Coordinates of C-alpha atoms in Angstrom, one line a residue:
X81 CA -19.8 -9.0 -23.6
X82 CA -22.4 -11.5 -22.1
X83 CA -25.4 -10.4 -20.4
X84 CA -24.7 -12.7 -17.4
X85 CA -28.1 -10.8 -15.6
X86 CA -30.3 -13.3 -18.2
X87 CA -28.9 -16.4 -18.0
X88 CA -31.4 -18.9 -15.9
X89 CA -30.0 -22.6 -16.8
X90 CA -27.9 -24.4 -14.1
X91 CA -25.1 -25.7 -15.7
X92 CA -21.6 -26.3 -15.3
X93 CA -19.8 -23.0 -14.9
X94 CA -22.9 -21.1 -15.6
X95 CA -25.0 -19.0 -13.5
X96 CA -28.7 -18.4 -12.6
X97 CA -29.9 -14.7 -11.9
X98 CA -31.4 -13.8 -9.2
X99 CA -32.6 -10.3 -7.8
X100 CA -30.3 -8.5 -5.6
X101 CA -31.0 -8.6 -1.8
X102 CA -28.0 -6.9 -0.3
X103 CA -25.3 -4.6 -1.2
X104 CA -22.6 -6.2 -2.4
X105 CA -19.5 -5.0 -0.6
X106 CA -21.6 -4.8 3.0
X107 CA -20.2 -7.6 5.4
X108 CA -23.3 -7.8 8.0
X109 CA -22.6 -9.0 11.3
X110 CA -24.6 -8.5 14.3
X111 CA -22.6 -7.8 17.7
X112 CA -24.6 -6.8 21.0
X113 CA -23.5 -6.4 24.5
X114 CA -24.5 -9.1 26.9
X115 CA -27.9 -8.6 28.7
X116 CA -27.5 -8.8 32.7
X117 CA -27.5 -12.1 34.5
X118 CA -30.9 -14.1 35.2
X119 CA -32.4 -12.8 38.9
X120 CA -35.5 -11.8 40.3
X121 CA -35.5 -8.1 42.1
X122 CA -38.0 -8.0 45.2
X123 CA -38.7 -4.3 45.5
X124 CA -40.4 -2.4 49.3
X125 CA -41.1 0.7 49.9
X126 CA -39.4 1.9 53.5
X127 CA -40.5 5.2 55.9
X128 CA -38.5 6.2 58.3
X129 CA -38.7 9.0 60.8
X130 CA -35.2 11.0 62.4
X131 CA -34.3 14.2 62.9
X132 CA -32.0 14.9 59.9
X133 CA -31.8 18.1 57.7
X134 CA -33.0 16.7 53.9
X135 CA -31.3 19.5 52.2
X136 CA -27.8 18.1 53.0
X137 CA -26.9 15.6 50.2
X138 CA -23.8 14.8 51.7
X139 CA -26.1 13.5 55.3
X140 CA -28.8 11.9 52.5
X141 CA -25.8 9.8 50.9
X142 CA -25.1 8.8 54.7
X143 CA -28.2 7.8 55.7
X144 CA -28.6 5.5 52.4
X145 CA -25.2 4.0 53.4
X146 CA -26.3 3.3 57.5
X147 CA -29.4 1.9 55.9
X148 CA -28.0 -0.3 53.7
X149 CA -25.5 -1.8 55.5
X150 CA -28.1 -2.4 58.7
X151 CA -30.6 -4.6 56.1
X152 CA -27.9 -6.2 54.7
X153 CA -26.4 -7.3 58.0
X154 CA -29.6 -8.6 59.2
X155 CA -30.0 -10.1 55.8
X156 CA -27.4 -12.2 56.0
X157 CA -28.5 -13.5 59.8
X158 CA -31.5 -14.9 58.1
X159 CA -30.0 -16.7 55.7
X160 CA -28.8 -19.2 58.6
X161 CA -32.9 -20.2 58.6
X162 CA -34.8 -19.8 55.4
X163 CA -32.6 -21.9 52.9
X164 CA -32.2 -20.4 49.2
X165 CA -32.2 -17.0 50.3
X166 CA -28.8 -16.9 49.3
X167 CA -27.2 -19.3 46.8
X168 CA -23.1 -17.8 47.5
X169 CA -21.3 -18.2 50.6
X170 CA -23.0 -15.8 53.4
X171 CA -20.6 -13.0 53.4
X172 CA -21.2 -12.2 49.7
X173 CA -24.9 -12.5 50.0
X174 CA -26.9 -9.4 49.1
X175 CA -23.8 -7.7 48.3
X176 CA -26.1 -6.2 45.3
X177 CA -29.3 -4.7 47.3
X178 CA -30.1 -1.3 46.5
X179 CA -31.2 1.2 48.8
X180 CA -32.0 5.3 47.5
X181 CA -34.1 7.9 49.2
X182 CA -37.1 9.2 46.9
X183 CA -37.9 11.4 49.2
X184 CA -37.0 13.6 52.2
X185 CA -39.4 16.5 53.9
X186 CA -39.5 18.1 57.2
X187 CA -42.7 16.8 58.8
X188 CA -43.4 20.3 60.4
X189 CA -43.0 23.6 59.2
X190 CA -40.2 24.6 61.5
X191 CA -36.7 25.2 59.0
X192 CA -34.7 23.5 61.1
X193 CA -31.7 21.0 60.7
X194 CA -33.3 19.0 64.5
X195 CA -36.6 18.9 62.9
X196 CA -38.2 15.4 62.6
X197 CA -38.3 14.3 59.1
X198 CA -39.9 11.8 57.3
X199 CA -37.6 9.8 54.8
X200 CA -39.6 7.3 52.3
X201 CA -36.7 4.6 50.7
X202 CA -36.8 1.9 47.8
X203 CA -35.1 -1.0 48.9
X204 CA -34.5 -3.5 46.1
X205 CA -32.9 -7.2 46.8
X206 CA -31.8 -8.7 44.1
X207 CA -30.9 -12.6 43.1
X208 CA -33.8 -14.3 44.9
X209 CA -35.7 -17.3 44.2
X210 CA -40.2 -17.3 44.1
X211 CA -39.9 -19.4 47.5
X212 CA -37.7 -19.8 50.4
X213 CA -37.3 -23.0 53.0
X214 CA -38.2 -22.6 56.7
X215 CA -35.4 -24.9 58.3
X216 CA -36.7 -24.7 61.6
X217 CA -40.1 -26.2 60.2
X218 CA -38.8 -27.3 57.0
X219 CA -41.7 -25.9 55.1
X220 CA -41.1 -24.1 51.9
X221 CA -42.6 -20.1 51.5
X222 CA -42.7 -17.8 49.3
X223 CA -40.2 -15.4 49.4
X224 CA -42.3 -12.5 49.5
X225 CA -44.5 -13.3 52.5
X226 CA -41.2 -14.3 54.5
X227 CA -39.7 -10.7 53.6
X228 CA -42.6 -8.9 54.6
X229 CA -43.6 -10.6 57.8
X230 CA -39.8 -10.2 59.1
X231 CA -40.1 -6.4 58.2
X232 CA -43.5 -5.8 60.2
X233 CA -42.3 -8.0 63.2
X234 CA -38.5 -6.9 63.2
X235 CA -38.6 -3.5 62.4
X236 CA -35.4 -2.9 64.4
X237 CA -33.3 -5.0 62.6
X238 CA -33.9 -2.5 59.8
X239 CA -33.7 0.7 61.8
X240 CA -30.0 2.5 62.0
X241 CA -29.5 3.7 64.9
X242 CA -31.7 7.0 65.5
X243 CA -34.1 6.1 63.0
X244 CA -37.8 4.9 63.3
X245 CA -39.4 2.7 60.7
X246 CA -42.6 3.3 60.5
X247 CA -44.1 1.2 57.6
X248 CA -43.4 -0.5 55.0
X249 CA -44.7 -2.1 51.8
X250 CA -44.1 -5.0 49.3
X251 CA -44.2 -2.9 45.5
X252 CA -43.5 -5.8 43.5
X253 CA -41.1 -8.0 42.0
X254 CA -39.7 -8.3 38.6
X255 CA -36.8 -10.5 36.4
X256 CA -34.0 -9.6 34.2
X257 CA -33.1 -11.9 31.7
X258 CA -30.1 -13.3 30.6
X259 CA -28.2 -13.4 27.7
X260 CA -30.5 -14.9 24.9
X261 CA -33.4 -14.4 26.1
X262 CA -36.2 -11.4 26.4
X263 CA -38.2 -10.7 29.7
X264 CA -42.1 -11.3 29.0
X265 CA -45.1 -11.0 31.2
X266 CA -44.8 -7.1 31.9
X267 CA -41.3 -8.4 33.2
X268 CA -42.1 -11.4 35.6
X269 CA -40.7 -14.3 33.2
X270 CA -37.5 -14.7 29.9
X271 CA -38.2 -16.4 26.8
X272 CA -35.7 -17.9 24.8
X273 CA -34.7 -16.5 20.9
X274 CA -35.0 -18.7 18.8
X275 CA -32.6 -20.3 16.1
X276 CA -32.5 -17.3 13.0
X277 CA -32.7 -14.5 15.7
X278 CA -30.6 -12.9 17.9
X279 CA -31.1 -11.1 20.8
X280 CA -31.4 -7.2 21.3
X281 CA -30.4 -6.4 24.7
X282 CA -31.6 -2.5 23.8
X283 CA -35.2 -3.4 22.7
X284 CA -35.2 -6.2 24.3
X285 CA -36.9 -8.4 21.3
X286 CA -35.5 -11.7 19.4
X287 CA -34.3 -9.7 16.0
X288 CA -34.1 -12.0 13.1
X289 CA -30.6 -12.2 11.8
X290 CA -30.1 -9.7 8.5
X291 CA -28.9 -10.6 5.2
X292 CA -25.6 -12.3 5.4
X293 CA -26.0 -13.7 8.0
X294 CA -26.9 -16.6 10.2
X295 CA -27.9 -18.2 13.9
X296 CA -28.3 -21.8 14.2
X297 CA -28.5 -22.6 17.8
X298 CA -31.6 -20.6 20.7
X299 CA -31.1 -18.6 22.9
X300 CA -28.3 -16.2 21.3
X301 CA -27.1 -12.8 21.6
X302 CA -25.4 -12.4 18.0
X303 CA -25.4 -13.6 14.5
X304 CA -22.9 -15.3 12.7
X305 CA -21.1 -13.8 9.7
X306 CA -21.4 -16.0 6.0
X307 CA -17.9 -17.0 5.4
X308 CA -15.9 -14.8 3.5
X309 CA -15.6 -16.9 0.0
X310 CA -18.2 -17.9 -2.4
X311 CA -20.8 -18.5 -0.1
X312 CA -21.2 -15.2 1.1
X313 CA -24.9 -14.1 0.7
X314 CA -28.0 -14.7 2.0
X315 CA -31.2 -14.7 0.1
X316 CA -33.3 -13.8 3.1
X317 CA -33.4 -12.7 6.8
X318 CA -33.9 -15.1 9.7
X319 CA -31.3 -18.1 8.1
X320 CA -31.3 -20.8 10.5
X321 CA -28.6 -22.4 8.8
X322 CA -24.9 -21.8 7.1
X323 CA -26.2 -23.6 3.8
X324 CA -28.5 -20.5 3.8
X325 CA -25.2 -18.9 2.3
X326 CA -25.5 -19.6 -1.3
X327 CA -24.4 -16.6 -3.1
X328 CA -21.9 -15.2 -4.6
X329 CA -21.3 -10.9 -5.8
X330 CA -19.3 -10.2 -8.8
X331 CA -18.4 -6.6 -10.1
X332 CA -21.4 -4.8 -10.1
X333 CA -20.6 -3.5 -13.6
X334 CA -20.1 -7.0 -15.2
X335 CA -23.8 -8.5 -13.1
X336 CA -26.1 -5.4 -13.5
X337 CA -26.1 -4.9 -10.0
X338 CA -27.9 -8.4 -9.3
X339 CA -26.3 -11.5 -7.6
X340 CA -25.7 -14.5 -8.9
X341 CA -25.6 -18.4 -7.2
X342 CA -22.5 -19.7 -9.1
X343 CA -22.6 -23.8 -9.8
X344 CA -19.0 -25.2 -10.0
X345 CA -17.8 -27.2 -13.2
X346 CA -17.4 -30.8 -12.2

């Protein structure tokens, strides 16, 4: 029987070994679950004083609900002035801010349910833009400043009723990318993957695409399969192209466990 494993000439019919860079019988393909849309996620800290007993869950899941649904109201009243606070149609705007109680404590040492408590929120608005038009000066702000004046100067239209707000604070803001891309910049920016990679929603890092397999267009979230024929193989990671699929397996017993790129007869 020939010794196919030695043969180096490219001729008709004949076939040039080459080490072995993948197992065989292993069809590679890369599939990963879409990263969240694009938006940028302003983020304040909130105190508030009422007289509330903290060790009821059932009256802390309440007062995040009152909360929530007296910023988001008000929200929506500013959108009428500072254009690009909200790109949909006003009564789905900020239907995705977040608001959760980190923490709740009596503020004397009395065990009672009256007792005046001090309860310190996150509030996080999503989908906003870096700045924000005044209409009624038709100036552009940044989005930040406007947020944080209108919570020092309207402190009731954050306040349920029977609450007291009693500061706040900007934390910060960050972005999620979408799919395709990576966050960068301790999460304040995306950057597109590149042809040859895919992105890894998980790790959130442009992966090159494995053995048997390629991507030839950015910003991607998968890679694509070699075809299931002759040109199944790929020689390296990272293949940019389909032509990057040049080989072809035959029984591992016949090859000596090596691949082989397989020239046609003309």
């Amino acid at each position: 029987m020939e010794d196919r494993s030695r043969l180096t000439t490219l001729a008709p019919g004949r076939f040039l070994g080459l080490t072995r860079v993948s197992e065989c019988d292993v069809d590679t393909g890369i599939t990963q679950a879409p990263a969240v849309p694009v938006q940028q996620t302003y983020t304040f800290n909130l105190k508030y004083k009422a007289e509330v007993d903290c060790d009821n869950m059932k009256i802390r899941n309440q007062i995040e609900a009152n909360i929530l649904e007296t910023i988001r109201a008000h929200l929506r009243k500013l959108v009428k002035r500072f254009v690009k606070l909200c790109r949909t149609e006003i009564s789905k705007c900020f239907a995705s801010i977040e608001v959760k109680i980190k923490n709740c404590r009596d503020t004397t040492t009395r065990k009672r349910a009256t007792a005046p408590s001090t309860i310190d929120v996150e509030l996080n608005i999503p989908d906003l833009g870096e700045t924000v038009t005044d209409s009624s000066k038709d100036v552009e702000l940044q989005t930040e400043a406007v947020l944080q004046e209108d919570l020092d100067t309207q402190k009731a239209e954050y306040t349920p009723q029977g609450f007291t707000l009693d500061g706040s604070s900007f934390v910060g803001k960050y972005v999620t990318c979408t799919v395709g891309y990576i966050s960068t910049n301790n999460n304040q920016s995306c950057e597109k993957c590149l042809a040859g990679t895919y992105h890894d929603s998980t790790s959130n890092q442009c992966l090159n695409c494995t053995h048997n397999s390629y991507q030839e267009e950015d910003g991607q979230s998968t890679c694509i399969n070699c075809p299931r024929s002759i040109n199944k193989y790929t020689l390296f990671t990272g293949s940019r192209s389909k032509s990057d699929c040049v080989c072809e397996c035959y029984n591992q017993n016949l090859v000596s466990n090596r691949l082989f790129i397989h020239v046609p007869a003309n």
